[in-house]
Amino acid sequence: MASATGTRNSAVSTLGRGGTRRRVSPLTLRILAVNVLALVLLMAGLLYLGRYQDRLIQAETEALETEARIFASALGEGAVNRILTAPSPTGDEGGERFELAPELARPMIRRLAEATATRTRLYDIDGRMLSDSRVLVGSQGRIEIRELPSPPAGDPLSRAINDLYTRLIDVVPSREGLPVYREQPGEPNPDVERALGGEAAATVWRVDGAGGDPELLLTVAVPVQRYREVLGAVLLTRGGGEIDRAIRSVRFDILRVFAVALLVTVGLSFYLAGTIARPIRRLAQAADRLRTSHGRHAEIPDLTRRGDEIGELSGVLREMTDALWTRMDAIERFAADVAHEIKNPLTSLRSAVETAGRVSDPRHRDRLMAIIADDVQRLDRLISDISNASRLDAELSRAEPEPVDIGLLLTMLAELRQTVAETVAETVDEPVAAGGTGETAATPPRVVVDVPAGERLVVPGLEGRLTQLFQNLIDNALSFSPPGGLVRLTARRTGRSVTVVVSDQGPGIPEGKEEAIFDRFYTERPAGEKFGTHSGLGLSIVKQIVGAHNGSVFAQNRKISGGSIDGADFVVILPLL
């Protein structure tokens, strides 16, 4: 009981308390989350741009190294002093040597740096800085040039977006692994030291910008040589602003595409959720109304025109609801029919009992007692048949089908009937000397089988219930066939089905009653048969068993030339295995 209550509360909570509708469906949120998450992951992967940044840095470093080599070549040719050396007392011959001339190098470096907007510094062979493109030396002293930080542009929202973006620069891709650039007076630059050793050197640094945000800095140092003699080193320094601007431009393009894709994804997600969640909610609400209503005014919405799984669900729910109402109607009719059928023998029994108390004649009393016994027997037979019919539906729904050979089954039933008929005939036909009546009983109808030899007619079903099906049809045919008549069982394959015909030689079916004879408690017996010997459930059980095996059954009269009726045919069609 607790489990049922929990299930009911869960169903109510799905619809919302008191049947109210939620503002946002949980299914809609899940669909939206899944679609947007996939788009966000794709966007995050695109925004990483790690390899793109590496290629930009490589290209920028190569260009900077080319400029440095040009500067070094120009300085090696035009900013060098030639110094003649005298012979030494030790016997060394005099010669010449070269050294950088600061007074010549400064204007040259300034001119070269103006064209490239690159900070250029010149170092002598001892690592002392001789010239800096950002320092002007004049008669009034030194003037140092520094770049001012760019003023914040745009409205507060734009500045907030830019601030957020610059904070993410060091994360996507990460710049934590880059060395930090710091200028220490008196400490030589590592690139300069390598250049003074005769080889070019380049390094990518990380520096803190004006707002504390990480920025890139590229340095390239090449040796200044004269006839392969290293005279000093040129150090070129350039900020990574161009690289950051290129990456920023690509990222903003990606973000614009992402914004459009996000709007489309959200719209499609809501559309998809609307085509899934809203119909499912309608079906759930309709099912809840059916559960709580007391009539048949509530219906399941018809969504079969959608042509998808929800449409199939709608159709199945509608069919299930119709089947439930049909089953309830059948139960109501069955209860009414049972009450009516039981009331008849009870009424007869009550009349006989009341009359027996007032009758003094022994012969009349014996006759009334015989009526009472007959009514009790009729009630017992009727209740047994009703009980079997009630259990039949449950058994058919639970049992698993198995292969059943219809040919062998019909042959077995015919042989059984023939053996019973011969036994009854031998028992009845007793001579007078043995205490018999001396009269010969009427010859019972014969049962013959017509099944194709060597052909297996196997159907999936319950062997016990199929046996009951054909037993009822054979009993019905035998009860209508005249003495010495013939009941024929014919089985033939018709496509993917097997057709079984049970034929008798009786008076046939009354006109217009071909379908009514399969109704519950319907009786139409031969003339002269004792009343109450049949409950009227035999053919109804036949129809129920055939329906449970996905087959069909119908009855028709068999006519001969002249239009006269030669008997009735009961046709059963079952699907083959």
XYZ file of C-alpha atoms in Angstrom:
577
model
C 0.000 0.000 0.000
C 2.863 2.351 0.767
C 4.432 1.621 -2.590
C 1.214 2.438 -4.425
C 0.887 5.693 -2.504
C 4.459 6.666 -3.349
C 3.859 6.001 -7.022
C 0.749 8.150 -6.977
C 2.537 11.026 -5.261
C 5.346 10.788 -7.797
C 2.857 11.003 -10.647
C 1.193 14.028 -9.096
C 4.506 15.799 -8.564
C 5.335 15.270 -12.231
C 2.256 17.219 -13.198
C 2.790 19.792 -10.456
C 0.983 20.247 -7.187
C -2.723 20.449 -7.630
C -2.411 19.797 -11.353
C -0.827 23.213 -11.954
C 1.569 23.607 -14.835
C 5.223 24.401 -14.264
C 6.703 27.505 -15.801
C 9.706 25.595 -17.175
C 9.678 21.912 -17.907
C 12.571 19.887 -16.403
C 12.846 18.062 -19.724
C 13.226 21.421 -21.476
C 16.052 22.374 -19.121
C 17.819 19.059 -19.751
C 17.561 19.409 -23.522
C 18.777 23.004 -23.318
C 21.675 22.061 -21.028
C 22.845 19.216 -23.261
C 22.747 21.287 -26.448
C 24.356 24.385 -24.930
C 27.024 22.353 -23.124
C 28.163 20.783 -26.378
C 28.320 24.222 -28.000
C 30.218 25.711 -25.042
C 32.783 22.905 -25.100
C 33.302 23.434 -28.816
C 33.654 27.181 -28.307
C 36.138 26.672 -25.458
C 38.244 24.440 -27.657
C 38.266 27.021 -30.420
C 39.121 29.850 -28.042
C 42.169 28.010 -26.763
C 44.175 28.938 -29.885
C 47.400 27.651 -28.349
C 48.980 26.477 -31.586
C 47.773 29.579 -33.385
C 49.572 31.718 -30.796
C 52.714 29.618 -31.155
C 52.737 30.136 -34.911
C 52.248 33.886 -34.469
C 55.115 34.038 -31.949
C 57.360 32.020 -34.255
C 56.609 34.276 -37.215
C 57.140 37.397 -35.124
C 60.420 36.051 -33.706
C 61.722 35.200 -37.153
C 60.863 38.686 -38.430
C 62.512 40.261 -35.399
C 65.634 38.159 -35.895
C 65.813 39.261 -39.517
C 65.623 42.894 -38.432
C 68.315 42.287 -35.821
C 70.665 40.785 -38.387
C 70.095 43.773 -40.678
C 70.823 46.153 -37.811
C 73.928 44.203 -36.836
C 75.228 44.211 -40.407
C 74.636 47.954 -40.708
C 76.335 48.664 -37.402
C 79.241 46.385 -38.259
C 79.879 48.380 -41.371
C 79.044 51.968 -40.401
C 79.473 52.315 -36.627
C 83.005 50.938 -36.192
C 86.247 52.726 -35.401
C 89.502 51.444 -36.854
C 92.360 51.507 -34.350
C 95.958 51.000 -35.343
C 98.209 49.319 -32.835
C 101.974 49.930 -32.556
C 104.530 47.126 -32.317
C 105.058 45.966 -28.777
C 108.456 45.728 -27.063
C 108.015 42.008 -26.883
C 108.353 41.753 -30.604
C 104.697 41.631 -31.693
C 104.108 43.374 -34.938
C 101.626 46.246 -34.965
C 98.280 46.010 -36.719
C 94.736 47.183 -36.590
C 91.628 46.315 -34.600
C 88.005 47.419 -34.640
C 85.627 48.579 -31.945
C 82.124 50.015 -31.904
C 81.810 53.786 -32.003
C 78.933 54.953 -29.742
C 78.788 58.383 -31.363
C 78.199 56.744 -34.727
C 75.939 53.951 -33.475
C 73.388 56.118 -31.619
C 71.997 58.096 -34.594
C 72.068 54.968 -36.745
C 70.152 52.943 -34.186
C 67.629 55.750 -33.728
C 67.044 55.931 -37.477
C 66.683 52.187 -37.827
C 64.354 51.889 -34.810
C 62.058 54.655 -36.045
C 61.166 52.623 -39.111
C 60.300 49.470 -37.172
C 58.954 50.788 -33.828
C 61.229 48.308 -32.093
C 63.377 49.063 -29.088
C 67.009 48.555 -30.078
C 69.964 48.401 -27.755
C 73.655 48.071 -28.526
C 76.178 46.387 -26.237
C 79.938 46.307 -26.531
C 82.078 43.227 -26.204
C 82.205 43.666 -22.426
C 78.378 43.740 -22.094
C 78.096 47.476 -21.443
C 75.125 49.150 -23.111
C 76.336 51.748 -25.604
C 73.050 52.907 -27.079
C 69.315 52.647 -26.529
C 66.745 53.751 -29.088
C 64.477 54.969 -26.273
C 67.178 57.170 -24.700
C 68.192 60.443 -26.344
C 71.556 61.870 -25.307
C 72.139 65.594 -25.818
C 73.993 68.538 -24.411
C 71.245 69.017 -21.811
C 71.385 65.414 -20.583
C 69.480 62.176 -21.241
C 65.869 61.861 -22.319
C 64.139 58.493 -21.877
C 61.103 57.681 -24.012
C 58.383 55.441 -22.496
C 55.119 54.207 -24.019
C 52.064 55.407 -22.185
C 49.324 52.839 -21.438
C 46.305 53.057 -23.696
C 43.437 54.927 -22.064
C 40.314 52.893 -21.323
C 38.022 53.108 -24.290
C 34.300 52.724 -24.623
C 31.495 52.530 -22.095
C 31.748 50.728 -18.721
C 30.293 47.542 -20.193
C 32.928 47.437 -22.922
C 35.676 48.107 -20.403
C 34.364 45.328 -18.159
C 34.383 42.923 -21.115
C 37.926 43.945 -22.013
C 39.050 43.507 -18.407
C 37.512 40.040 -18.290
C 39.152 39.166 -21.567
C 42.605 40.314 -20.451
C 42.241 38.258 -17.271
C 41.557 35.190 -19.381
C 44.557 35.767 -21.647
C 46.912 34.150 -19.158
C 44.589 31.168 -18.805
C 43.581 30.364 -22.383
C 46.211 29.512 -23.448
C 48.220 29.574 -20.226
C 51.341 31.802 -20.059
C 52.445 30.609 -16.645
C 55.325 28.644 -18.151
C 56.965 31.673 -19.739
C 59.915 33.329 -17.940
C 59.257 36.687 -16.287
C 61.166 39.594 -17.822
C 62.840 41.957 -15.387
C 65.526 44.501 -16.178
C 68.237 44.599 -13.531
C 70.888 47.315 -13.932
C 74.328 45.799 -14.100
C 73.033 42.310 -14.948
C 73.507 41.321 -18.587
C 70.596 39.941 -20.565
C 70.940 36.156 -21.181
C 70.279 36.675 -24.877
C 73.037 39.313 -25.036
C 75.479 36.958 -23.345
C 74.790 34.302 -25.973
C 75.072 36.860 -28.785
C 78.447 38.027 -27.461
C 79.462 34.396 -27.673
C 78.846 34.483 -31.397
C 75.341 33.005 -31.808
C 71.880 34.499 -32.170
C 69.414 34.080 -29.296
C 65.673 34.670 -28.955
C 63.347 34.404 -25.946
C 59.616 34.860 -25.309
C 58.982 36.584 -21.972
C 56.010 37.329 -19.811
C 55.731 40.815 -18.337
C 53.131 42.525 -16.215
C 51.296 45.229 -18.098
C 50.067 48.540 -16.805
C 47.016 46.951 -15.158
C 48.891 43.940 -13.854
C 47.707 41.814 -16.776
C 50.163 39.391 -18.391
C 51.660 40.477 -21.690
C 54.107 38.946 -24.119
C 57.603 40.334 -24.801
C 59.927 39.093 -27.537
C 63.696 39.618 -27.412
C 66.251 38.766 -30.068
C 70.006 39.322 -29.758
C 72.530 38.874 -32.597
C 76.257 39.513 -32.604
C 77.720 42.592 -34.353
C 80.663 41.303 -36.359
C 83.437 42.758 -38.502
C 85.265 40.166 -40.544
C 83.850 37.501 -38.217
C 85.172 39.333 -35.203
C 82.468 39.885 -32.559
C 82.463 43.567 -31.625
C 79.247 43.602 -29.597
C 75.588 42.611 -29.682
C 72.326 44.149 -30.823
C 69.251 43.428 -28.673
C 65.829 44.016 -30.236
C 62.790 44.037 -27.972
C 59.217 44.058 -29.168
C 55.979 43.689 -27.241
C 53.395 41.032 -28.054
C 50.635 43.541 -28.695
C 50.260 42.530 -32.334
C 50.022 38.882 -31.340
C 47.448 39.655 -28.660
C 45.455 41.791 -31.085
C 45.484 39.032 -33.696
C 44.352 36.452 -31.155
C 41.770 38.866 -29.797
C 40.403 39.452 -33.289
C 40.092 35.722 -33.962
C 38.502 35.132 -30.576
C 35.988 37.902 -31.070
C 35.080 36.449 -34.443
C 34.594 33.079 -32.762
C 32.520 34.707 -30.024
C 30.307 36.405 -32.599
C 29.716 33.088 -34.333
C 29.166 31.486 -30.921
C 26.585 34.126 -30.000
C 24.643 33.471 -33.201
C 24.997 29.697 -32.772
C 23.919 30.011 -29.136
C 20.766 31.889 -30.087
C 19.976 29.313 -32.765
C 20.738 26.450 -30.352
C 18.550 27.894 -27.605
C 15.726 28.497 -30.067
C 15.980 24.990 -31.507
C 16.235 23.529 -28.004
C 13.023 25.230 -26.950
C 11.384 24.125 -30.189
C 12.584 20.543 -29.671
C 11.506 20.615 -26.037
C 8.150 22.006 -27.089
C 7.631 19.161 -29.545
C 8.598 16.596 -26.881
C 7.867 17.934 -23.416
C 4.565 19.702 -24.147
C 2.872 16.686 -25.824
C 4.140 14.354 -23.100
C 2.770 16.733 -20.477
C -0.588 16.801 -22.301
C -0.653 13.006 -22.343
C 0.256 12.854 -18.637
C -2.422 15.385 -17.716
C -5.014 13.512 -19.788
C -4.046 10.232 -18.110
C -4.342 11.913 -14.707
C -7.797 13.224 -15.612
C -8.816 9.714 -16.638
C -7.541 8.405 -13.311
C -9.447 10.948 -11.237
C -12.617 11.298 -13.317
C -15.730 9.186 -12.870
C -16.934 9.231 -16.448
C -15.696 8.842 -19.994
C -15.619 12.512 -20.924
C -11.803 12.687 -20.523
C -9.893 11.456 -23.564
C -6.258 10.961 -24.510
C -5.177 13.581 -27.107
C -4.798 12.182 -30.607
C -1.198 12.918 -31.675
C -0.824 10.071 -34.166
C -0.467 12.506 -37.085
C 2.995 13.468 -35.769
C 4.404 10.245 -37.177
C 7.011 9.835 -34.415
C 7.402 7.966 -31.122
C 5.187 10.431 -29.247
C 2.485 9.870 -31.843
C 2.895 6.136 -31.353
C 2.657 6.642 -27.579
C -0.527 8.651 -28.032
C -2.033 5.965 -30.241
C -1.062 3.196 -27.834
C -2.505 5.104 -24.868
C -5.747 5.711 -26.756
C -5.948 2.039 -27.729
C -5.137 1.015 -24.167
C -7.864 3.319 -22.834
C -10.366 1.939 -25.342
C -9.336 -1.601 -24.395
C -9.817 -0.802 -20.702
C -13.286 0.642 -21.312
C -14.126 -2.359 -23.505
C -12.930 -4.696 -20.778
C -14.959 -2.830 -18.160
C -18.028 -2.981 -20.414
C -17.457 -6.699 -20.914
C -17.142 -7.211 -17.166
C -20.363 -5.290 -16.591
C -22.178 -7.312 -19.262
C -20.716 -10.538 -17.923
C -21.872 -9.723 -14.418
C -25.347 -8.889 -15.696
C -25.498 -12.067 -17.812
C -24.289 -14.221 -14.913
C -26.890 -12.701 -12.601
C -29.591 -13.313 -15.180
C -28.554 -16.902 -15.908
C -28.250 -17.806 -12.224
C -31.547 -16.147 -11.397
C -33.509 -18.485 -13.691
C -32.610 -21.784 -11.953
C -32.786 -20.072 -8.576
C -36.336 -18.906 -9.334
C -37.300 -22.404 -10.460
C -35.621 -23.890 -7.399
C -37.370 -21.475 -5.038
C -40.765 -22.236 -6.571
C -40.189 -25.963 -6.304
C -39.078 -25.715 -2.668
C -42.063 -23.548 -1.693
C -44.456 -25.886 -3.490
C -42.953 -29.071 -2.011
C -43.893 -27.966 1.500
C -47.577 -27.750 0.545
C -47.831 -30.975 -1.509
C -48.952 -34.126 0.314
C -49.127 -36.476 -2.670
C -45.890 -38.550 -2.679
C -45.842 -38.739 -6.470
C -46.043 -34.945 -6.832
C -43.465 -34.523 -4.071
C -41.071 -36.930 -5.835
C -41.585 -35.006 -9.047
C -40.788 -31.699 -7.306
C -37.691 -33.234 -5.710
C -36.548 -34.314 -9.173
C -37.012 -30.718 -10.395
C -35.024 -29.429 -7.413
C -32.215 -31.914 -8.098
C -32.207 -30.927 -11.766
C -32.036 -27.203 -10.918
C -29.193 -27.799 -8.444
C -27.321 -29.756 -11.096
C -27.962 -26.955 -13.592
C -26.674 -24.372 -11.103
C -23.561 -26.439 -10.445
C -22.846 -26.797 -14.173
C -23.510 -23.106 -14.773
C -21.228 -21.971 -11.938
C -18.464 -24.350 -13.118
C -18.665 -22.995 -16.670
C -18.663 -19.400 -15.409
C -15.628 -20.128 -13.227
C -13.767 -21.693 -16.168
C -14.611 -18.726 -18.407
C -13.404 -16.282 -15.760
C -10.077 -18.060 -15.293
C -9.556 -18.458 -19.020
C -8.689 -14.799 -19.679
C -6.101 -14.663 -16.877
C -4.509 -17.930 -17.993
C -4.264 -16.811 -21.615
C -2.537 -13.554 -20.584
C 0.060 -15.277 -18.359
C 0.995 -18.488 -20.182
C 3.799 -18.632 -22.756
C 2.860 -20.014 -26.195
C 4.467 -23.179 -27.507
C 4.375 -24.971 -30.894
C 1.198 -26.989 -31.386
C 0.629 -29.310 -34.383
C -3.009 -28.773 -35.403
C -3.067 -31.898 -37.581
C -1.978 -34.188 -34.753
C -4.355 -32.450 -32.324
C -7.408 -32.930 -34.592
C -6.465 -36.546 -35.259
C -6.135 -37.256 -31.537
C -9.523 -35.640 -30.764
C -11.249 -37.603 -33.560
C -9.798 -40.907 -32.364
C -10.808 -40.097 -28.774
C -14.388 -39.315 -29.846
C -14.597 -42.478 -31.900
C -13.354 -44.599 -28.985
C -15.884 -43.025 -26.621
C -18.706 -43.539 -29.126
C -17.828 -47.217 -29.582
C -17.641 -47.760 -25.824
C -21.049 -46.138 -25.280
C -22.563 -48.208 -28.098
C -21.259 -51.470 -26.615
C -22.609 -50.511 -23.184
C -26.076 -49.594 -24.467
C -26.537 -52.503 -26.894
C -26.925 -55.281 -24.275
C -29.062 -58.379 -24.968
C -32.139 -59.045 -22.940
C -30.488 -62.108 -21.287
C -27.927 -59.860 -19.705
C -30.597 -57.611 -18.225
C -30.730 -55.107 -21.074
C -33.774 -53.540 -22.631
C -33.453 -55.422 -25.826
C -33.452 -52.179 -27.834
C -30.549 -50.969 -29.977
C -29.450 -47.368 -29.346
C -29.249 -44.933 -32.224
C -25.909 -44.887 -34.022
C -23.907 -41.838 -32.846
C -22.416 -39.428 -35.409
C -18.951 -40.263 -36.655
C -15.979 -37.868 -36.499
C -13.542 -37.946 -39.432
C -10.383 -35.917 -40.056
C -9.155 -34.540 -43.368
C -5.543 -33.308 -42.970
C -2.918 -33.234 -45.784
C -0.521 -36.140 -45.330
C 3.030 -35.221 -44.396
C 2.291 -31.520 -43.877
C 3.012 -29.999 -40.465
C 0.471 -27.343 -39.502
C 2.196 -25.883 -36.431
C 0.815 -22.792 -34.686
C 2.091 -20.936 -31.590
C -0.360 -21.359 -28.725
C -1.467 -23.166 -25.599
C -2.118 -26.812 -26.326
C -4.623 -27.226 -23.505
C -6.731 -24.267 -24.583
C -6.570 -25.188 -28.284
C -7.753 -28.662 -27.293
C -10.650 -27.043 -25.397
C -11.393 -24.881 -28.452
C -11.815 -27.812 -30.842
C -13.525 -29.984 -28.214
C -16.219 -27.332 -27.819
C -16.674 -27.109 -31.602
C -16.817 -30.899 -31.936
C -19.319 -31.188 -29.025
C -21.436 -28.488 -30.643
C -21.337 -30.263 -34.010
C -22.162 -33.653 -32.456
C -25.128 -32.204 -30.543
C -26.683 -30.892 -33.780
C -25.814 -33.825 -36.071
C -28.463 -36.560 -36.538
C -27.827 -40.185 -35.475
C -25.454 -41.840 -37.908
C -24.406 -38.448 -39.212
C -20.928 -37.216 -39.986
C -18.789 -34.521 -38.349
C -15.817 -33.628 -40.553
C -12.649 -31.862 -39.346
C -10.723 -30.272 -42.239
C -7.372 -28.457 -41.932
C -5.600 -26.647 -44.790
C -2.702 -24.221 -45.098
C -3.737 -20.821 -46.511
C -0.694 -18.589 -46.907
C 0.787 -17.913 -43.466
C -2.284 -19.309 -41.684
C -4.037 -22.587 -41.129
C -7.783 -22.862 -41.699
C -9.716 -25.481 -39.720
C -13.362 -26.198 -40.653
C -15.663 -28.188 -38.337
C -18.668 -29.323 -40.403
C -21.860 -30.961 -39.152
C -25.040 -32.244 -40.803
C -27.456 -30.487 -38.499
C -30.295 -28.071 -39.232
C -27.877 -25.139 -39.652
C -27.755 -21.715 -38.047
C -30.884 -19.568 -37.853
C -30.870 -16.722 -40.349
C -29.097 -13.636 -39.001
C -27.657 -15.453 -35.956
C -24.241 -16.268 -37.445
C -22.533 -13.807 -35.078
C -24.943 -13.955 -32.144
C -24.223 -17.638 -31.504
C -20.768 -16.600 -30.195
C -22.284 -14.305 -27.568
C -22.100 -15.296 -23.932
C -25.069 -17.419 -22.643
C -26.647 -17.584 -26.099
C -28.438 -20.927 -26.604
C -30.145 -22.260 -29.691
C -30.570 -26.003 -29.159
C -32.109 -28.741 -31.331
C -35.775 -29.521 -30.849
C -36.456 -32.150 -28.203
C -33.226 -31.581 -26.261
C -33.670 -31.227 -22.512
C -33.620 -27.607 -21.360
C -30.684 -26.468 -19.250
C -28.161 -29.090 -20.371
C -25.936 -26.350 -21.894
C -24.828 -23.075 -20.285
C -24.374 -21.132 -23.539
C -20.676 -20.473 -22.874
C -19.091 -23.037 -25.201
C -18.928 -20.949 -28.385
C -18.167 -17.802 -26.369
C -15.107 -19.585 -24.948
C -14.173 -20.635 -28.491
C -14.187 -16.995 -29.641
C -12.182 -15.937 -26.575
C -9.489 -18.585 -27.161
C -9.233 -17.807 -30.883
C -8.872 -14.072 -30.144
C -6.114 -14.754 -27.621
C -4.229 -16.673 -30.354
C -4.538 -13.750 -32.820
C -6.932 -15.695 -34.972
C -10.517 -15.408 -36.150
C -13.629 -17.601 -36.110
C -16.935 -17.421 -37.918
C -19.851 -19.684 -38.768
C -21.888 -20.177 -41.923
C -24.513 -22.507 -43.321
C -23.564 -25.062 -45.944
C -26.117 -25.220 -48.734
C -26.652 -27.721 -51.511
C -28.411 -27.444 -54.838
C -31.896 -26.066 -54.424
C -30.880 -23.780 -51.590
C -31.557 -26.225 -48.781
C -29.238 -26.270 -45.761
C -26.998 -29.318 -45.427
C -25.418 -28.295 -42.111
C -23.180 -25.657 -40.575
C -19.468 -24.922 -40.955
C -17.438 -23.383 -38.127
C -14.242 -21.900 -39.582
C -11.196 -21.188 -37.385
C -8.164 -19.327 -38.830
C -4.912 -19.357 -36.809
C -1.485 -17.911 -37.748
C 1.226 -20.461 -38.436
C 4.500 -20.523 -36.550
